[in-house]
Amino acid sequence: MKIRIQKPIKYLWLLGFLGFQGFKYFKTGEPLALFWFSYFSFFAYYFIGKMADEMQDERYFENSQRAKLKTAKIPLITLFTIGFFSGFSFVTKELIILICALGWAGTLISYAYLFWHYDQD
């Protein structure tokens, strides 16, 4: 009889629910509370956990590379948006923090999803 131990990485995605703490900003008005939204990036481990038992082969690395190339556009767009609009008066530090946190989470989640999606094909 073979005993299988679950890897903790499969359940790491549950930390993504800490991202909802970011809504505390609307109650307290504290800008640092917006950084909690970056915890949404842990939801990427949902897709990574599905592939944790796979053997890493040539196709695995090729899918990872394809996902990285598609996902690289998100941080570029995020940084351009922050840099271009930061000089305008209507852009507040809270908006910049929010764009950073959501850009970070969006990048990691989209990478993990695309990696998983390419693996299914």
CSV table of C-alpha atoms in Angstrom, one decimal:
chain,number,residue,atom,x,y,z
A,1,MET,CA,0.0,0.0,0.0
A,2,LYS,CA,1.4,3.3,-1.0
A,3,ILE,CA,0.8,6.3,1.2
A,4,ARG,CA,0.5,9.6,-0.6
A,5,ILE,CA,1.3,12.8,1.2
A,6,GLN,CA,-0.4,15.9,-0.1
A,7,LYS,CA,2.0,18.7,-0.9
A,8,PRO,CA,1.1,22.0,0.9
A,9,ILE,CA,1.5,23.9,-2.4
A,10,LYS,CA,-1.9,22.5,-3.5
A,11,TYR,CA,-3.6,24.5,-0.7
A,12,LEU,CA,-1.5,27.6,-0.9
A,13,TRP,CA,-4.1,29.2,-3.1
A,14,LEU,CA,-6.4,29.6,-0.1
A,15,LEU,CA,-4.2,32.5,1.0
A,16,GLY,CA,-5.7,34.4,-1.9
A,17,PHE,CA,-8.7,35.1,0.2
A,18,LEU,CA,-6.6,37.4,2.2
A,19,GLY,CA,-6.9,39.8,-0.7
A,20,PHE,CA,-10.4,40.7,0.4
A,21,GLN,CA,-8.7,42.5,3.3
A,22,GLY,CA,-8.0,45.2,0.8
A,23,PHE,CA,-11.6,46.3,1.0
A,24,LYS,CA,-10.7,47.5,4.5
A,25,TYR,CA,-9.4,50.6,2.8
A,26,PHE,CA,-13.0,51.8,2.1
A,27,LYS,CA,-13.7,51.6,5.8
A,28,THR,CA,-10.5,53.0,7.2
A,29,GLY,CA,-9.1,55.1,4.4
A,30,GLU,CA,-5.6,53.8,5.0
A,31,PRO,CA,-3.7,53.6,1.7
A,32,LEU,CA,-1.5,50.7,2.8
A,33,ALA,CA,-4.6,48.5,3.2
A,34,LEU,CA,-4.7,48.5,-0.7
A,35,PHE,CA,-1.6,46.3,-0.7
A,36,TRP,CA,-3.8,43.4,0.6
A,37,PHE,CA,-5.2,43.2,-2.9
A,38,SER,CA,-1.8,41.7,-4.0
A,39,TYR,CA,-2.7,38.6,-2.0
A,40,PHE,CA,-5.1,37.7,-4.8
A,41,SER,CA,-1.9,36.5,-6.6
A,42,PHE,CA,-2.0,33.4,-4.4
A,43,PHE,CA,-5.0,32.2,-6.4
A,44,ALA,CA,-2.4,31.3,-9.1
A,45,TYR,CA,-1.5,28.3,-6.9
A,46,TYR,CA,-4.8,26.8,-7.7
A,47,PHE,CA,-3.6,26.1,-11.3
A,48,ILE,CA,0.0,25.3,-10.2
A,49,GLY,CA,-1.3,22.8,-7.7
A,50,LYS,CA,-3.1,20.9,-10.4
A,51,MET,CA,0.2,20.4,-12.2
A,52,ALA,CA,2.3,19.7,-9.1
A,53,ASP,CA,2.4,15.9,-9.7
A,54,GLU,CA,3.5,16.1,-13.3
A,55,MET,CA,6.9,15.2,-14.5
A,56,GLN,CA,8.8,18.1,-15.9
A,57,ASP,CA,9.7,17.4,-19.6
A,58,GLU,CA,10.4,19.4,-22.7
A,59,ARG,CA,6.7,20.2,-23.3
A,60,TYR,CA,6.4,21.4,-19.7
A,61,PHE,CA,9.2,23.9,-20.2
A,62,GLU,CA,7.9,25.0,-23.6
A,63,ASN,CA,4.4,25.6,-22.1
A,64,SER,CA,6.0,27.7,-19.3
A,65,GLN,CA,7.9,29.8,-21.8
A,66,ARG,CA,4.8,30.4,-23.9
A,67,ALA,CA,2.9,31.5,-20.8
A,68,LYS,CA,5.7,33.8,-19.7
A,69,LEU,CA,5.8,35.5,-23.2
A,70,LYS,CA,2.0,36.2,-23.2
A,71,THR,CA,2.0,37.3,-19.6
A,72,ALA,CA,4.9,39.7,-19.9
A,73,LYS,CA,2.6,42.3,-21.5
A,74,ILE,CA,0.7,42.8,-18.2
A,75,PRO,CA,3.5,44.4,-16.2
A,76,LEU,CA,4.6,46.4,-19.2
A,77,ILE,CA,1.2,47.9,-19.5
A,78,THR,CA,0.9,48.4,-15.8
A,79,LEU,CA,4.2,50.2,-15.5
A,80,PHE,CA,3.4,52.4,-18.6
A,81,THR,CA,0.1,53.3,-17.1
A,82,ILE,CA,1.6,54.3,-13.8
A,83,GLY,CA,4.4,56.2,-15.4
A,84,PHE,CA,2.2,58.0,-17.9
A,85,PHE,CA,-0.7,59.0,-15.7
A,86,SER,CA,1.3,59.7,-12.4
A,87,GLY,CA,1.8,63.3,-13.5
A,88,PHE,CA,-1.9,64.0,-13.8
A,89,SER,CA,-3.6,65.7,-10.8
A,90,PHE,CA,-6.5,63.2,-10.7
A,91,VAL,CA,-4.1,60.3,-10.0
A,92,THR,CA,-3.7,59.7,-6.2
A,93,LYS,CA,-1.2,57.5,-4.4
A,94,GLU,CA,-4.1,55.2,-3.6
A,95,LEU,CA,-4.8,54.7,-7.3
A,96,ILE,CA,-1.1,53.9,-7.9
A,97,ILE,CA,-1.0,51.4,-5.1
A,98,LEU,CA,-4.2,49.8,-6.3
A,99,ILE,CA,-2.9,49.5,-9.9
A,100,CYS,CA,0.4,48.0,-8.6
A,101,ALA,CA,-1.3,45.4,-6.5
A,102,LEU,CA,-3.8,44.4,-9.1
A,103,GLY,CA,-1.1,44.3,-11.8
A,104,TRP,CA,1.0,42.0,-9.7
A,105,ALA,CA,-1.9,39.7,-8.9
A,106,GLY,CA,-3.1,39.8,-12.5
A,107,THR,CA,0.4,38.9,-13.8
A,108,LEU,CA,0.8,35.8,-11.6
A,109,ILE,CA,-2.7,34.6,-12.0
A,110,SER,CA,-2.6,34.9,-15.8
A,111,TYR,CA,0.7,33.2,-16.0
A,112,ALA,CA,-0.5,30.2,-13.9
A,113,TYR,CA,-3.7,30.0,-15.8
A,114,LEU,CA,-2.0,30.1,-19.2
A,115,PHE,CA,0.6,27.6,-18.1
A,116,TRP,CA,-2.2,25.2,-17.0
A,117,HIS,CA,-4.2,25.9,-20.1
A,118,TYR,CA,-1.3,25.1,-22.4
A,119,ASP,CA,-0.7,22.0,-20.5
A,120,GLN,CA,-4.2,20.8,-21.1
A,121,ASP,CA,-3.9,21.2,-24.9
